[in-house]
GROMACS .gro file of C-alpha atoms in nm:
model
  447
    1MET     CA    1  11.730  10.156  13.031
    2PRO     CA    2  11.547   9.824  13.087
    3GLN     CA    3  11.177   9.829  13.010
    4LYS     CA    4  10.873   9.621  13.092
    5ILE     CA    5  10.763   9.499  12.749
    6LEU     CA    6  10.442   9.313  12.668
    7LEU     CA    7  10.421   9.092  12.357
    8VAL     CA    8  10.067   9.015  12.242
    9SER     CA    9  10.040   8.718  12.003
   10GLN     CA   10   9.793   8.434  11.974
   11VAL     CA   11  10.084   8.199  11.900
   12TYR     CA   12  10.413   8.154  12.086
   13PRO     CA   13  10.659   7.864  12.123
   14PRO     CA   14  10.632   7.571  12.146
   15ASP     CA   15  10.352   7.625  11.890
   16PRO     CA   16  10.518   7.544  11.553
   17ALA     CA   17  10.365   7.839  11.362
   18ALA     CA   18  10.620   8.068  11.194
   19VAL     CA   19  10.485   8.374  11.378
   20ALA     CA   20  10.534   8.191  11.709
   21ARG     CA   21  10.896   8.121  11.627
   22VAL     CA   22  10.995   8.480  11.548
   23MET     CA   23  10.798   8.607  11.849
   24GLY     CA   24  10.987   8.358  12.066
   25ASP     CA   25  11.322   8.473  11.929
   26VAL     CA   26  11.237   8.837  11.998
   27GLY     CA   27  11.107   8.765  12.347
   28ALA     CA   28  11.424   8.577  12.440
   29GLU     CA   29  11.651   8.846  12.295
   30LEU     CA   30  11.467   9.129  12.470
   31ASN     CA   31  11.502   8.941  12.799
   32ALA     CA   32  11.872   8.881  12.733
   33ARG     CA   33  11.910   9.259  12.697
   34GLY     CA   34  11.782   9.304  13.050
   35ASN     CA   35  11.417   9.384  12.982
   36ASP     CA   36  11.125   9.244  13.180
   37VAL     CA   37  10.925   9.063  12.910
   38VAL     CA   38  10.569   8.935  12.946
   39VAL     CA   39  10.384   8.742  12.674
   40LEU     CA   40  10.008   8.701  12.638
   41THR     CA   41   9.924   8.408  12.412
   42SER     CA   42   9.684   8.113  12.372
   43ASP     CA   43   9.693   7.798  12.584
   44ARG     CA   44   9.615   7.575  12.283
   45GLY     CA   45   9.780   7.502  11.951
   46TYR     CA   46   9.672   7.729  11.666
   47ASP     CA   47   9.663   7.459  11.399
   48ASP     CA   48   9.573   7.178  11.640
   49PRO     CA   49   9.361   7.301  11.935
   50SER     CA   50   9.383   6.960  12.100
   51THR     CA   51   9.743   7.049  12.188
   52ARG     CA   52   9.753   7.220  12.527
   53PHE     CA   53  10.033   7.428  12.676
   54PRO     CA   54  10.096   7.526  13.042
   55SER     CA   55   9.882   7.821  13.151
   56ARG     CA   56  10.194   7.996  13.282
   57GLU     CA   57  10.565   7.933  13.253
   58VAL     CA   58  10.900   8.105  13.226
   59SER     CA   59  11.067   8.036  12.891
   60HIS     CA   60  11.416   8.177  12.825
   61GLY     CA   61  11.350   8.426  13.104
   62VAL     CA   62  11.020   8.539  12.951
   63ASP     CA   63  10.700   8.534  13.160
   64VAL     CA   64  10.457   8.349  12.929
   65ARG     CA   65  10.091   8.375  13.027
   66ARG     CA   66   9.849   8.165  12.824
   67LEU     CA   67   9.482   8.252  12.796
   68PRO     CA   68   9.196   7.998  12.764
   69PHE     CA   69   8.928   7.968  12.495
   70CYS     CA   70   9.142   8.135  12.229
   71SER     CA   71   9.189   7.861  11.971
   72PHE     CA   72   8.912   7.644  11.828
   73GLY     CA   73   9.091   7.523  11.518
   74LYS     CA   74   9.107   7.646  11.160
   75GLN     CA   75   8.832   7.432  11.010
   76SER     CA   76   8.609   7.734  10.956
   77ILE     CA   77   8.628   8.114  10.946
   78THR     CA   78   8.369   8.127  11.226
   79PHE     CA   79   8.582   7.923  11.467
   80ARG     CA   80   8.891   8.127  11.384
   81LEU     CA   81   8.698   8.451  11.436
   82LEU     CA   82   8.561   8.334  11.772
   83GLY     CA   83   8.907   8.239  11.892
   84GLY     CA   84   9.053   8.568  11.774
   85VAL     CA   85   8.786   8.782  11.940
   86SER     CA   86   8.815   8.587  12.267
   87PHE     CA   87   9.193   8.627  12.268
   88THR     CA   88   9.177   8.999  12.186
   89LEU     CA   89   8.930   9.080  12.465
   90GLN     CA   90   9.118   8.879  12.726
   91ALA     CA   91   9.454   9.023  12.620
   92PHE     CA   92   9.312   9.376  12.640
   93LEU     CA   93   9.196   9.326  12.999
   94HIS     CA   94   9.528   9.169  13.105
   95ALA     CA   95   9.728   9.445  12.935
   96LEU     CA   96   9.514   9.712  13.096
   97LEU     CA   97   9.592   9.575  13.443
   98LEU     CA   98   9.960   9.481  13.395
   99PRO     CA   99  10.160   9.700  13.637
  100GLY     CA  100  10.465   9.900  13.530
  101LEU     CA  101  10.414   9.858  13.157
  102ASP     CA  102  10.640  10.064  12.928
  103THR     CA  103  10.589   9.915  12.578
  104VAL     CA  104  10.331   9.692  12.414
  105VAL     CA  105  10.411   9.500  12.096
  106VAL     CA  106  10.116   9.376  11.889
  107SER     CA  107  10.112   9.168  11.576
  108THR     CA  108   9.830   9.044  11.352
  109ALA     CA  109   9.779   8.706  11.515
  110PRO     CA  110   9.482   8.740  11.525
  111PRO     CA  111   9.406   9.028  11.285
  112MET     CA  112   9.213   9.225  11.549
  113ALA     CA  113   9.496   9.205  11.804
  114SER     CA  114   9.600   9.556  11.700
  115PHE     CA  115   9.296   9.669  11.900
  116VAL     CA  116   9.496   9.586  12.214
  117GLY     CA  117   9.785   9.806  12.108
  118TRP     CA  118   9.565  10.097  12.011
  119CYS     CA  119   9.347  10.092  12.325
  120VAL     CA  120   9.627  10.028  12.573
  121GLY     CA  121   9.841  10.290  12.405
  122VAL     CA  122   9.563  10.549  12.434
  123LEU     CA  123   9.449  10.459  12.786
  124ARG     CA  124   9.786  10.393  12.949
  125ARG     CA  125  10.006  10.623  12.737
  126VAL     CA  126  10.270  10.354  12.678
  127ARG     CA  127  10.483  10.305  12.368
  128VAL     CA  128  10.317  10.096  12.097
  129VAL     CA  129  10.505   9.884  11.843
  130TYR     CA  130  10.295   9.746  11.557
  131TRP     CA  131  10.452   9.442  11.387
  132PRO     CA  132  10.207   9.303  11.127
  133MET     CA  133  10.284   8.956  10.989
  134ASP     CA  134  10.009   8.983  10.728
  135LEU     CA  135   9.752   9.244  10.632
  136ASN     CA  136   9.378   9.220  10.677
  137PRO     CA  137   9.119   9.291  10.551
  138ASP     CA  138   9.347   9.296  10.243
  139GLN     CA  139   9.396   8.919  10.256
  140ALA     CA  140   9.030   8.841  10.317
  141VAL     CA  141   8.924   9.061  10.024
  142ALA     CA  142   9.190   8.916   9.791
  143LEU     CA  143   9.083   8.560   9.876
  144GLY     CA  144   8.714   8.640   9.830
  145PHE     CA  145   8.616   8.594  10.194
  146ALA     CA  146   8.510   8.956  10.237
  147ARG     CA  147   8.365   9.219  10.008
  148GLU     CA  148   8.535   9.552   9.955
  149GLY     CA  149   8.329   9.820  10.127
  150SER     CA  150   8.143   9.580  10.359
  151LEU     CA  151   8.098   9.670  10.726
  152SER     CA  152   8.358   9.420  10.850
  153VAL     CA  153   8.614   9.545  10.598
  154ARG     CA  154   8.554   9.909  10.689
  155LEU     CA  155   8.585   9.831  11.061
  156LEU     CA  156   8.917   9.654  11.014
  157GLU     CA  157   9.048   9.934  10.793
  158TRP     CA  158   8.947  10.188  11.058
  159LEU     CA  159   9.133   9.982  11.319
  160ASN     CA  160   9.438   9.963  11.091
  161ARG     CA  161   9.448  10.339  11.052
  162ALA     CA  162   9.395  10.390  11.426
  163VAL     CA  163   9.684  10.167  11.530
  164LEU     CA  164   9.911  10.311  11.259
  165ARG     CA  165   9.833  10.658  11.390
  166ARG     CA  166   9.895  10.560  11.754
  167ALA     CA  167  10.201  10.339  11.699
  168ASP     CA  168  10.542  10.477  11.785
  169VAL     CA  169  10.713  10.225  11.558
  170VAL     CA  170  10.576  10.015  11.270
  171ILE     CA  171  10.778   9.712  11.156
  172ALA     CA  172  10.700   9.591  10.803
  173LEU     CA  173  10.831   9.263  10.665
  174ASP     CA  174  10.917   9.386  10.317
  175ARG     CA  175  10.892   9.688  10.088
  176ALA     CA  176  10.566   9.581   9.929
  177MET     CA  177  10.403   9.554  10.271
  178ALA     CA  178  10.548   9.892  10.369
  179ARG     CA  179  10.393  10.052  10.062
  180ARG     CA  180  10.052   9.902  10.145
  181LEU     CA  181  10.074  10.029  10.501
  182GLU     CA  182  10.178  10.372  10.379
  183ARG     CA  183   9.869  10.387  10.156
  184LYS     CA  184   9.650  10.323  10.461
  185ARG     CA  185   9.815  10.607  10.654
  186PRO     CA  186  10.148  10.790  10.612
  187ILE     CA  187  10.402  10.627  10.847
  188GLY     CA  188  10.734  10.705  10.684
  189ASP     CA  189  10.869  10.877  10.997
  190LYS     CA  190  10.821  10.570  11.218
  191LEU     CA  191  10.865  10.281  10.975
  192VAL     CA  192  11.135  10.013  10.980
  193ILE     CA  193  11.154   9.723  10.736
  194VAL     CA  194  11.294   9.397  10.872
  195PRO     CA  195  11.222   9.065  10.696
  196PRO     CA  196  11.181   8.751  10.911
  197TRP     CA  197  11.461   8.501  10.948
  198ALA     CA  198  11.547   8.131  10.952
  199GLU     CA  199  11.504   7.933  11.273
  200GLU     CA  200  11.879   7.922  11.331
  201ASP     CA  201  12.200   8.075  11.200
  202ALA     CA  202  12.436   7.862  10.991
  203PRO     CA  203  12.253   7.530  11.050
  204ALA     CA  204  12.474   7.228  11.013
  205ALA     CA  205  12.442   7.043  10.685
  206VAL     CA  206  12.293   6.694  10.709
  207PRO     CA  207  12.411   6.471  10.420
  208PRO     CA  208  12.121   6.284  10.254
  209GLN     CA  209  12.264   5.940  10.326
  210GLU     CA  210  12.302   6.028  10.696
  211ASN     CA  211  11.966   6.199  10.743
  212PRO     CA  212  11.743   5.997  10.980
  213PHE     CA  213  11.432   6.180  10.851
  214ARG     CA  214  11.503   6.057  10.497
  215ALA     CA  215  11.562   5.706  10.622
  216ALA     CA  216  11.245   5.703  10.834
  217HIS     CA  217  11.026   5.811  10.542
  218GLY     CA  218  11.179   5.608  10.261
  219LEU     CA  219  11.349   5.900  10.087
  220ILE     CA  220  11.702   5.762  10.054
  221GLY     CA  221  11.808   5.770   9.688
  222LYS     CA  222  11.517   5.992   9.581
  223ARG     CA  223  11.504   6.351   9.460
  224VAL     CA  224  11.278   6.535   9.705
  225ILE     CA  225  11.089   6.855   9.617
  226MET     CA  226  10.957   6.982   9.950
  227TYR     CA  227  10.702   7.232  10.075
  228ALA     CA  228  10.756   7.289  10.448
  229GLY     CA  229  10.538   7.499  10.677
  230THR     CA  230  10.187   7.637  10.673
  231LEU     CA  231  10.013   7.590  10.339
  232GLY     CA  232   9.748   7.858  10.345
  233LEU     CA  233   9.506   7.972  10.079
  234ALA     CA  234   9.745   8.258  10.007
  235ASN     CA  235  10.005   7.998   9.900
  236PRO     CA  236   9.842   7.804   9.613
  237VAL     CA  237  10.023   7.496   9.483
  238THR     CA  238   9.777   7.386   9.215
  239THR     CA  239  10.031   7.447   8.938
  240LEU     CA  240  10.290   7.233   9.115
  241LEU     CA  241  10.043   6.950   9.181
  242LYS     CA  242   9.934   6.943   8.817
  243ALA     CA  243  10.297   6.930   8.711
  244ALA     CA  244  10.359   6.646   8.958
  245GLU     CA  245  10.103   6.433   8.771
  246ARG     CA  246  10.339   6.428   8.473
  247PHE     CA  247  10.602   6.247   8.680
  248GLU     CA  248  10.402   5.965   8.835
  249ASP     CA  249  10.617   5.714   8.648
  250ARG     CA  250  10.933   5.839   8.820
  251SER     CA  251  10.991   5.636   9.133
  252ASP     CA  252  11.298   5.844   9.211
  253LEU     CA  253  11.099   6.168   9.258
  254VAL     CA  254  10.885   6.263   9.559
  255PHE     CA  255  10.682   6.578   9.622
  256LEU     CA  256  10.672   6.608  10.001
  257PHE     CA  257  10.446   6.850  10.191
  258VAL     CA  258  10.529   6.892  10.560
  259GLY     CA  259  10.310   7.111  10.778
  260GLY     CA  260   9.946   7.214  10.797
  261GLY     CA  261   9.702   7.478  10.686
  262ALA     CA  262   9.387   7.501  10.476
  263GLY     CA  263   9.578   7.435  10.153
  264MET     CA  264   9.672   7.083  10.264
  265SER     CA  265   9.319   6.968  10.181
  266GLU     CA  266   9.397   7.006   9.809
  267VAL     CA  267   9.720   6.809   9.849
  268ARG     CA  268   9.539   6.523  10.023
  269ALA     CA  269   9.244   6.530   9.783
  270ARG     CA  270   9.462   6.467   9.479
  271ASN     CA  271   9.603   6.152   9.641
  272ARG     CA  272   9.876   6.098   9.381
  273PRO     CA  273  10.134   5.820   9.428
  274ASN     CA  274  10.433   6.058   9.411
  275VAL     CA  275  10.285   6.320   9.649
  276ARG     CA  276  10.316   6.270  10.025
  277TRP     CA  277  10.222   6.481  10.325
  278LEU     CA  278  10.327   6.487  10.688
  279PRO     CA  279  10.220   6.701  10.986
  280TYR     CA  280  10.429   6.977  11.142
  281GLN     CA  281  10.752   6.838  11.279
  282PRO     CA  282  10.880   6.905  11.634
  283PHE     CA  283  11.129   7.189  11.653
  284GLU     CA  284  11.415   6.955  11.738
  285GLN     CA  285  11.347   6.761  11.416
  286LEU     CA  286  11.357   7.066  11.187
  287PRO     CA  287  11.730   7.036  11.105
  288TYR     CA  288  11.660   6.691  10.963
  289SER     CA  289  11.320   6.748  10.802
  290LEU     CA  290  11.422   7.072  10.628
  291SER     CA  291  11.752   6.921  10.513
  292ALA     CA  292  11.561   6.630  10.357
  293GLY     CA  293  11.440   6.848  10.070
  294ASP     CA  294  11.670   6.875   9.768
  295VAL     CA  295  11.467   7.173   9.648
  296HIS     CA  296  11.220   7.377   9.855
  297VAL     CA  297  10.896   7.518   9.716
  298VAL     CA  298  10.788   7.872   9.805
  299SER     CA  299  10.446   7.983   9.683
  300LEU     CA  300  10.278   8.323   9.690
  301GLY     CA  301   9.938   8.401   9.541
  302ASP     CA  302   9.929   8.648   9.254
  303ASP     CA  303   9.748   8.912   9.463
  304MET     CA  304   9.940   8.847   9.785
  305ALA     CA  305  10.262   9.046   9.745
  306GLY     CA  306  10.273   9.291  10.033
  307ILE     CA  307   9.982   9.117  10.209
  308VAL     CA  308  10.160   8.804  10.330
  309HIS     CA  309  10.533   8.741  10.344
  310PRO     CA  310  10.691   8.419  10.208
  311CYS     CA  311  10.895   8.363  10.523
  312LYS     CA  312  10.962   7.993  10.462
  313VAL     CA  313  11.219   8.089  10.198
  314TYR     CA  314  11.476   8.172  10.468
  315GLY     CA  315  11.491   7.823  10.615
  316ALA     CA  316  11.571   7.680  10.272
  317MET     CA  317  11.830   7.947  10.199
  318ALA     CA  318  12.003   7.907  10.536
  319ARG     CA  319  12.041   7.534  10.466
  320GLY     CA  320  12.182   7.591  10.120
  321ARG     CA  321  11.879   7.446   9.941
  322PRO     CA  322  11.765   7.581   9.602
  323VAL     CA  323  11.415   7.729   9.584
  324LEU     CA  324  11.136   7.675   9.333
  325TYR     CA  325  10.930   7.992   9.364
  326VAL     CA  326  10.573   7.983   9.229
  327GLY     CA  327  10.421   8.329   9.231
  328PRO     CA  328  10.400   8.679   9.084
  329PRO     CA  329  10.706   8.830   8.912
  330HIS     CA  330  10.736   9.119   9.158
  331SER     CA  331  10.776   9.018   9.523
  332HIS     CA  332  11.031   8.999   9.801
  333VAL     CA  333  11.145   8.658   9.674
  334THR     CA  334  11.213   8.788   9.323
  335GLU     CA  335  11.408   9.079   9.471
  336MET     CA  336  11.637   8.824   9.637
  337LEU     CA  337  11.651   8.611   9.323
  338ASP     CA  338  11.775   8.921   9.143
  339ASP     CA  339  12.055   8.942   9.399
  340ALA     CA  340  12.163   8.579   9.383
  341THR     CA  341  12.093   8.273   9.169
  342PHE     CA  342  11.948   8.029   9.418
  343GLY     CA  343  11.645   7.894   9.231
  344TRP     CA  344  11.376   7.920   8.969
  345GLN     CA  345  11.056   8.119   8.924
  346VAL     CA  346  10.733   7.984   8.773
  347ARG     CA  347  10.408   8.176   8.730
  348HIS     CA  348  10.081   8.033   8.859
  349GLY     CA  349   9.906   7.849   8.577
  350ASP     CA  350  10.227   7.777   8.385
  351VAL     CA  351  10.218   7.398   8.424
  352ALA     CA  352  10.447   7.347   8.124
  353GLY     CA  353  10.704   7.580   8.279
  354ALA     CA  354  10.683   7.393   8.609
  355VAL     CA  355  10.731   7.062   8.428
  356GLY     CA  356  11.040   7.203   8.256
  357VAL     CA  357  11.193   7.316   8.585
  358ILE     CA  358  11.120   6.979   8.750
  359ARG     CA  359  11.294   6.801   8.461
  360GLU     CA  360  11.598   7.023   8.517
  361ILE     CA  361  11.592   6.940   8.888
  362LEU     CA  362  11.580   6.568   8.808
  363GLU     CA  363  11.863   6.592   8.555
  364ALA     CA  364  12.089   6.808   8.772
  365ASP     CA  365  12.352   6.631   8.976
  366GLY     CA  366  12.381   6.688   9.348
  367THR     CA  367  12.682   6.917   9.308
  368ALA     CA  368  12.495   7.156   9.077
  369LEU     CA  369  12.205   7.184   9.320
  370GLU     CA  370  12.445   7.238   9.610
  371GLN     CA  371  12.619   7.519   9.422
  372MET     CA  372  12.288   7.688   9.347
  373GLY     CA  373  12.176   7.656   9.709
  374GLU     CA  374  12.506   7.798   9.826
  375HIS     CA  375  12.422   8.131   9.658
  376GLY     CA  376  12.113   8.158   9.877
  377ARG     CA  377  12.301   8.061  10.191
  378LYS     CA  378  12.562   8.331  10.130
  379LEU     CA  379  12.288   8.589  10.074
  380VAL     CA  380  12.134   8.503  10.413
  381GLU     CA  381  12.470   8.510  10.588
  382ARG     CA  382  12.553   8.847  10.438
  383ASP     CA  383  12.283   9.050  10.614
  384ARG     CA  384  11.975   8.835  10.686
  385THR     CA  385  12.087   8.611  10.971
  386ARG     CA  386  11.871   8.541  11.273
  387SER     CA  387  12.100   8.738  11.504
  388VAL     CA  388  12.110   9.044  11.276
  389SER     CA  389  11.740   9.055  11.183
  390CYS     CA  390  11.612   8.970  11.531
  391GLY     CA  391  11.846   9.234  11.668
  392ARG     CA  392  11.699   9.496  11.433
  393VAL     CA  393  11.348   9.417  11.555
  394CYS     CA  394  11.457   9.440  11.919
  395ASP     CA  395  11.634   9.770  11.851
  396ALA     CA  396  11.308   9.908  11.713
  397ILE     CA  397  11.109   9.780  12.010
  398GLU     CA  398  11.352   9.930  12.258
  399GLY     CA  399  11.343  10.259  12.072
  400ALA     CA  400  11.705  10.238  11.962
  401ALA     CA  401  11.628  10.213  11.588
  402ARG     CA  402  11.605  10.523  11.373
  403PRO     CA  403  11.304  10.482  11.141
  404GLY     CA  404  11.371  10.635  10.805
  405GLY     CA  405  11.738  10.535  10.807
  406LYS     CA  406  11.914  10.357  10.523
  407GLY     CA  407  11.914   9.996  10.409
  408GLU     CA  408  11.642   9.748  10.504
  409ASP     CA  409  11.507   9.998  10.754
  410SER     CA  410  11.367  10.227  10.488
  411ALA     CA  411  11.305  10.248  10.114
  412LEU     CA  412  10.942  10.237  10.020
  413ASN     CA  413  11.045  10.275   9.657
  414ASP     CA  414  11.288  10.078   9.447
  415ALA     CA  415  11.469  10.401   9.362
  416SER     CA  416  11.582  10.439   9.724
  417ASP     CA  417  11.695  10.078   9.757
  418GLU     CA  418  12.022  10.064   9.948
  419ARG     CA  419  12.051   9.685   9.974
  420PRO     CA  420  12.395   9.526   9.938
  421ARG     CA  421  12.448   9.411   9.583
  422ILE     CA  422  12.625   9.123   9.413
  423HIS     CA  423  12.884   9.237   9.162
  424ALA     CA  424  12.804   9.164   8.799
  425ALA     CA  425  13.097   8.926   8.778
  426ASP     CA  426  12.944   8.713   9.054
  427ALA     CA  427  12.594   8.704   8.908
  428LYS     CA  428  12.493   8.389   8.724
  429PRO     CA  429  12.196   8.311   8.498
  430ILE     CA  430  11.861   8.262   8.669
  431LEU     CA  431  11.605   8.067   8.474
  432ARG     CA  432  11.271   8.242   8.503
  433ARG     CA  433  10.958   8.084   8.366
  434ASP     CA  434  10.658   8.305   8.297
  435ALA     CA  435  10.332   8.192   8.145
  436ASP     CA  436  10.337   8.466   7.883
  437VAL     CA  437  10.702   8.469   7.777
  438SER     CA  438  10.944   8.219   7.630
  439THR     CA  439  11.159   8.037   7.883
  440GLN     CA  440  11.505   8.178   7.828
  441PRO     CA  441  11.785   8.238   8.076
  442VAL     CA  442  11.782   8.591   8.216
  443GLU     CA  443  12.090   8.732   8.379
  444GLY     CA  444  12.048   8.789   8.751
  445ARG     CA  445  12.066   9.162   8.810
  446ALA     CA  446  12.091   9.391   9.109
  447ARG     CA  447  11.809   9.642   9.133
   0.00000   0.00000   0.00000
């Protein structure tokens, strides 16, 4: 039966943020299924508040309503907090008065947006779907912005437990996040696990010599190691930047950062000749900008597994690009690397290991890199496509999913992992580089 569904998110297309993109996909799919979908979002860009969007429009059949005074930029925690509080209060009032509402979907953009789901769920007795994209105060504490046990941390934790208790469905992005949520409050009976997805299924390959993005930015004939997307403090790249200094004499190698975020200040501050940075690219340019990277960098802070999700890995995999993962040895990315050989892992602080991997990337011919990237593309096409993953989220929102089922929709523990596996005969060596072990090939294994 069609429902009236409200999506509450501070970001929504055409904002280039990753959360906006997946929210836009879900909104369009829910509408295509016959639901009446309303979105409450901000009227300004999240990363660039000078960008303004129409206060109201219909996008892919979705009624998008944009609220004012909700984004003041990311230059300080205070400005971000003010924008988040303003958005949350306005969204609460709009949701309270929206006629005929059946289901409200809340995310963590901003972190206190779950307040809307909890209050509206209690006051209006509608279904509540909680879809966190990151976890706070966990992130704030891990980054040193908040102190464990402080008033703000306790308030956010109370709100987390309240919305987890009230939610009819909780959608986690990976098993590590599910375990963290479960520690806050038992939710096993209403939990589904659905990772995010690439911006499109089976994107067409763009050969380097025919890529207009490469030509426009002087990248023809160069090996490009790319970081694309938001570079936040939870995604440190210090190890990569230090390694890049060892290759300043190589005119055929470029480290290209495309996007925004607080972490870009470190990239710009180093000002090295072989390191370049560009702003977020328009959506229509993504097929060319993402294809311009020979290898894509994915970074996750050592304390961030289960707190934030390295969603940019899917765009690289879908385009058949190998991945250089810099982060802890146990994360969603390493689970996928155990399934298929599509890149390398380096620990934070292991500059020598990073240098070794970069030398391998430079010495590898294009065919070898293409073959490695193809493993990742096949893994995405097997069960992580946009249509499949977005469909799982919409099933959960509509109430069609069965939390606690098999596969990606369950399994808080590795022992109950039901993921599809690559046969041993198909597994190839994956070179892992850890700061405290010798760098030897380790056979990719299914967990």
